[in-house]
C-alpha positions as a printed Julia matrix, in Angstrom:
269×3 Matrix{Float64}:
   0.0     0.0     0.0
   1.59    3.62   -1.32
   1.9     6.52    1.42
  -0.74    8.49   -0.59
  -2.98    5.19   -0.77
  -2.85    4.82    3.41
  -3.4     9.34    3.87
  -7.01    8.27    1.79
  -7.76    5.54    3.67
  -7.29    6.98    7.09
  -9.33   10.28    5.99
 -12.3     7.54    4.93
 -11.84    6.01    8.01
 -12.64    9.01   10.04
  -9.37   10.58   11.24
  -9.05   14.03   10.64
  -5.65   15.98   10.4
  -4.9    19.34   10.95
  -1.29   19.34    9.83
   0.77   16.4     8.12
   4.66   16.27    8.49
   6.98   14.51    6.46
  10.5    13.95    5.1
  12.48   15.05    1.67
  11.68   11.6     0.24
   7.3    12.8     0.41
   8.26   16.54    0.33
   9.18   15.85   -3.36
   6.91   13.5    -4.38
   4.49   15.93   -5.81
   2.63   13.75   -8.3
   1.19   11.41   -5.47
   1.92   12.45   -2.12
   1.49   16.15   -2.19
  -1.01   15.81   -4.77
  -3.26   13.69   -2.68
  -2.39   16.16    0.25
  -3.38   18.85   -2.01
  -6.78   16.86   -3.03
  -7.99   16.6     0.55
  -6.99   20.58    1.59
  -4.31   19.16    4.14
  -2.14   21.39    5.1
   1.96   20.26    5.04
   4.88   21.16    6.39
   7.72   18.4     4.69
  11.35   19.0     4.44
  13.14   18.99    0.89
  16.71   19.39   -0.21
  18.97   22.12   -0.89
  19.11   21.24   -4.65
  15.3    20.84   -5.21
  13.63   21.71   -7.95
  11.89   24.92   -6.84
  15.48   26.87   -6.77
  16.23   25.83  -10.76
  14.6    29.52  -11.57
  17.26   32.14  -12.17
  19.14   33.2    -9.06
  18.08   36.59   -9.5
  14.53   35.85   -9.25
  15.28   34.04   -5.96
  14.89   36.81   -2.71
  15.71   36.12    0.77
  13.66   37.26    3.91
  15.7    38.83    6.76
  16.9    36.15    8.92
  14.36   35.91   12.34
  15.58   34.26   15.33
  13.22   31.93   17.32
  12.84   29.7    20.0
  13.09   25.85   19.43
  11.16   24.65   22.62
  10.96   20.78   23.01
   8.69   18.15   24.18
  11.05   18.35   28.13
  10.26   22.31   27.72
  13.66   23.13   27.12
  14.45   25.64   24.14
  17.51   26.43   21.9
  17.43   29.66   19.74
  17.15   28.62   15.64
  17.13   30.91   12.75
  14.68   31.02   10.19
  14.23   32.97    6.98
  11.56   32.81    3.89
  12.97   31.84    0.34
  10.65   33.95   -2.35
  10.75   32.41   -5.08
   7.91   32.55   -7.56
   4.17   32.01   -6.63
   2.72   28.66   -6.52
  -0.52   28.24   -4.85
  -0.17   29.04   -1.45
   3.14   26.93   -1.3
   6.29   28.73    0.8
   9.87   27.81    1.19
  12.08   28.2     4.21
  15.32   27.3     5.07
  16.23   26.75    8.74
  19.67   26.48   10.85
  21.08   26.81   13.83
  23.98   29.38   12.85
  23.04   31.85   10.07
  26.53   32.65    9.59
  27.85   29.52    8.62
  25.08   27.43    7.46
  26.72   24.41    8.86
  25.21   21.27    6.48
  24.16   18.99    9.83
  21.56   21.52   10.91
  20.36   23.61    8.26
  17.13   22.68    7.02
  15.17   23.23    4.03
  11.5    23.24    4.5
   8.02   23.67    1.84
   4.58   24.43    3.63
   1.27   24.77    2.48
  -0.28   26.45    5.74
  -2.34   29.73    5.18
  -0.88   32.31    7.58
   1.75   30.74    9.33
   4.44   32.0    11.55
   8.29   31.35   10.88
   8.32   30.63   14.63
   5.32   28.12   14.16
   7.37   26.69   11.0
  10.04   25.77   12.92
   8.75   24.59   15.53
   6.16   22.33   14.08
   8.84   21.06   11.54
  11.12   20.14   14.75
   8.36   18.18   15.48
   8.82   15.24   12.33
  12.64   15.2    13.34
  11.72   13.61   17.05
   8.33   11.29   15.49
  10.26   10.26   13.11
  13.14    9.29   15.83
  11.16    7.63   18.6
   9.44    5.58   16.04
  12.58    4.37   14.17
  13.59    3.0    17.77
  10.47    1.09   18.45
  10.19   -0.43   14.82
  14.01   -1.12   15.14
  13.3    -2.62   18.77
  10.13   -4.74   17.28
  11.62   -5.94   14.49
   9.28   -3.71   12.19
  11.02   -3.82    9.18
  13.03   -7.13    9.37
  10.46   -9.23    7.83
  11.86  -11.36    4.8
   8.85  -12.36    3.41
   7.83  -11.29   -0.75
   3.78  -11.98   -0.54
   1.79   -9.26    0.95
  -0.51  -11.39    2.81
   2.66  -12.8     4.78
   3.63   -8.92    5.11
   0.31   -8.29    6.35
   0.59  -10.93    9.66
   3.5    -9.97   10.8
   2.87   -6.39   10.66
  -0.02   -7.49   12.68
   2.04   -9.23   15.29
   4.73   -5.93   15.24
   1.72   -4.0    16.1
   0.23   -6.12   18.75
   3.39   -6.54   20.6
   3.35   -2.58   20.05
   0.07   -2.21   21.8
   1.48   -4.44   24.22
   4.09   -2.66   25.79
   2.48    0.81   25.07
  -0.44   -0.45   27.39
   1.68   -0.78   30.42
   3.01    2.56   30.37
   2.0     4.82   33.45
   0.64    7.0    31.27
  -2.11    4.72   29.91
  -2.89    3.1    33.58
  -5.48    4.28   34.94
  -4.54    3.49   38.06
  -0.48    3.87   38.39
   1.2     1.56   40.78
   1.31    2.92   44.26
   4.67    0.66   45.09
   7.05   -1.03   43.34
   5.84   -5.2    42.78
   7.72   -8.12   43.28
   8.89   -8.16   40.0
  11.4    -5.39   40.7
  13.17   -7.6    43.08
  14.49   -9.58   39.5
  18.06   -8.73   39.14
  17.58   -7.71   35.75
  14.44   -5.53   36.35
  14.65   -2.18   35.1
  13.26    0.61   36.79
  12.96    3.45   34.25
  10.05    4.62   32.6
  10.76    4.8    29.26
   9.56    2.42   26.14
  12.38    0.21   25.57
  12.62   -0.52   29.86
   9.12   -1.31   29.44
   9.69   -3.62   26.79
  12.77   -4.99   28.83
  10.66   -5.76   32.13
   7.92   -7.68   29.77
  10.51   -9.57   28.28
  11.4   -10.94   31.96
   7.43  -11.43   32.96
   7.4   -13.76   29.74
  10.68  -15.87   30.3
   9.29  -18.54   32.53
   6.92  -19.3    29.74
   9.29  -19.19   27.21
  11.84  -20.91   28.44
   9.86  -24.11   29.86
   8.15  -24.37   26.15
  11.69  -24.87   25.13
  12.36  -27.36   27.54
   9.08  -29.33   27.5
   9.63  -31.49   24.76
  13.79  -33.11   26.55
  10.83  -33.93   29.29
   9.34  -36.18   26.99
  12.21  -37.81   26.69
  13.99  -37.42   29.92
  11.22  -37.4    32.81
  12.06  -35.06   35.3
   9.27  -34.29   37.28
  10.43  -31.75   40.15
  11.23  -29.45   36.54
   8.19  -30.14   35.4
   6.77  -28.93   39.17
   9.26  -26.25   39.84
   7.92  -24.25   35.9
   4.72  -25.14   36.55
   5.05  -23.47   40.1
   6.7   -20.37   38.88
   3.98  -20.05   35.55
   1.83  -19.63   38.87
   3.51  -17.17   40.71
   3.89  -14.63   37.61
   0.43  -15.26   36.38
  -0.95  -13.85   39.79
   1.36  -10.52   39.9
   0.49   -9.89   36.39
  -3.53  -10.26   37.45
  -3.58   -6.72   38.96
  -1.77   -5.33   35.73
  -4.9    -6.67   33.76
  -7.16   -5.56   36.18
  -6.28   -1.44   35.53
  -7.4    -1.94   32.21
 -10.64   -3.62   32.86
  -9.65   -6.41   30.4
  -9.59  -10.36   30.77
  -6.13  -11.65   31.57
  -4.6   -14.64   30.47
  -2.92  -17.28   32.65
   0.38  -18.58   31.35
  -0.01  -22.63   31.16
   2.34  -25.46   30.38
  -0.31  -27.61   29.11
């Protein structure tokens, strides 16, 4: 399914955006991306490069805005000053160019951007700010897909595709459910499961994702084992798993229990 394919079918679907950010490789795909974009009156701010298209107009047609400073404030409410200025270059519909950077005088090529909206009215400050935003998306998400596995599928038929993308996203859900910002009732003290040597304490996705891991283990690990029991009868193993499965399956009740949802008991049958 094509970018442009997925915008129409979340706008059927009900969603509504107000602005849609993106990166060089959409910002210049203008018979399909932007178009659609365009098609649906969605307004856009997505980067593009230095050397795109819109600049191949004589130089001398090309006119520069005086550079504005600004504040870059981010999602922890801290702020670093940026620079912005407007790049004039013809008229097309509403569309503006902007380049962005942390040192006008140097321009240095790590942190200079070059940005194309389509927002009636908007503020360099808002510009930069709300183009900031794509850079840190963009980042957490590459994590979690790379943590997930989201791209590592090696699979050619698009029904195949289509499961695992399903499982990536469930195991998304998952860990995103657990967060304290989703409970509805955030643990008061710290549970049993902290006492695990490898427990980690933090808050943030991937410790999440680490302290599930753990929960799961006894599971796991005794579905590995099962089938040498079969063959080699060891039934204090057997017991000792079985025991455990028990243990973990009645800490991880109350977990269930904040989100008013049926719970699942761990079983080695």
């Amino acid at each position: 399914m094509t970018t442009d394919t997925f915008v129409l079918l979340l706008k059927s679907m009900g969603f509504r955006f107000n602005l849609v950010l993106a990166d060089s490789l959409y910002g210049e795909s203008g018979k399909n991306f932007l178009s659609v974009l365009d098609e649906l009156n969605l307004n856009f701010i997505v980067a593009i490069r230095s050397n795109h298209r819109a600049w191949g107009i004589a130089e001398t047609e090309v006119k520069y805005s005086e550079w504005q400073r600004f504040k870059r404030v981010f999602s922890n409410l801290s702020s670093e000053n940026r620079f912005i200025r407007e790049i004039i270059c013809g008229q097309n519909q509403g569309i503006r160019y902007w380049q962005i950077t942390t040192d006008k005088e140097t321009l240095p090529k790590n942190t200079t951007w070059y940005v194309m909206s389509k927002y009636p009215e908007i503020t360099p400050r808002d510009v930069g700010n709300f183009y900031g935003l794509r850079t840190w998306v963009e980042y957490g998400l590459k994590q979690s897909k790379n943590e997930l596995g989201w791209a590592d599928f090696r699979v050619t038929h698009y029904p195949q595709i289509e499961r695992w993308w399903e499982i990536v996203c469930s195991a998304y859900l998952m860990v995103s459910l657990h967060s304290e910002q989703l409970l509805k009732f955030p643990p008061q003290s710290e549970s049993n499961f902290s006492s695990h040597p490898w427990w980690d304490k933090e808050n943030g996705w991937n410790n999440i994702l680490n302290n599930l891991r753990l929960i799961l283990q006894p599971f796991v690990l005794f579905n590995l084992i099962k089938p040498w029991l079969k063959v080699f009868t060891v039934p204090k193993l057997s017991e000792g798993f079985f025991h455990l499965q028990i243990i973990v399956n009645n800490l991880t009740r109350s977990i269930f229990q904040n989100f008013n949802i049926p719970y699942f008991y761990f079983s080695s049958a």
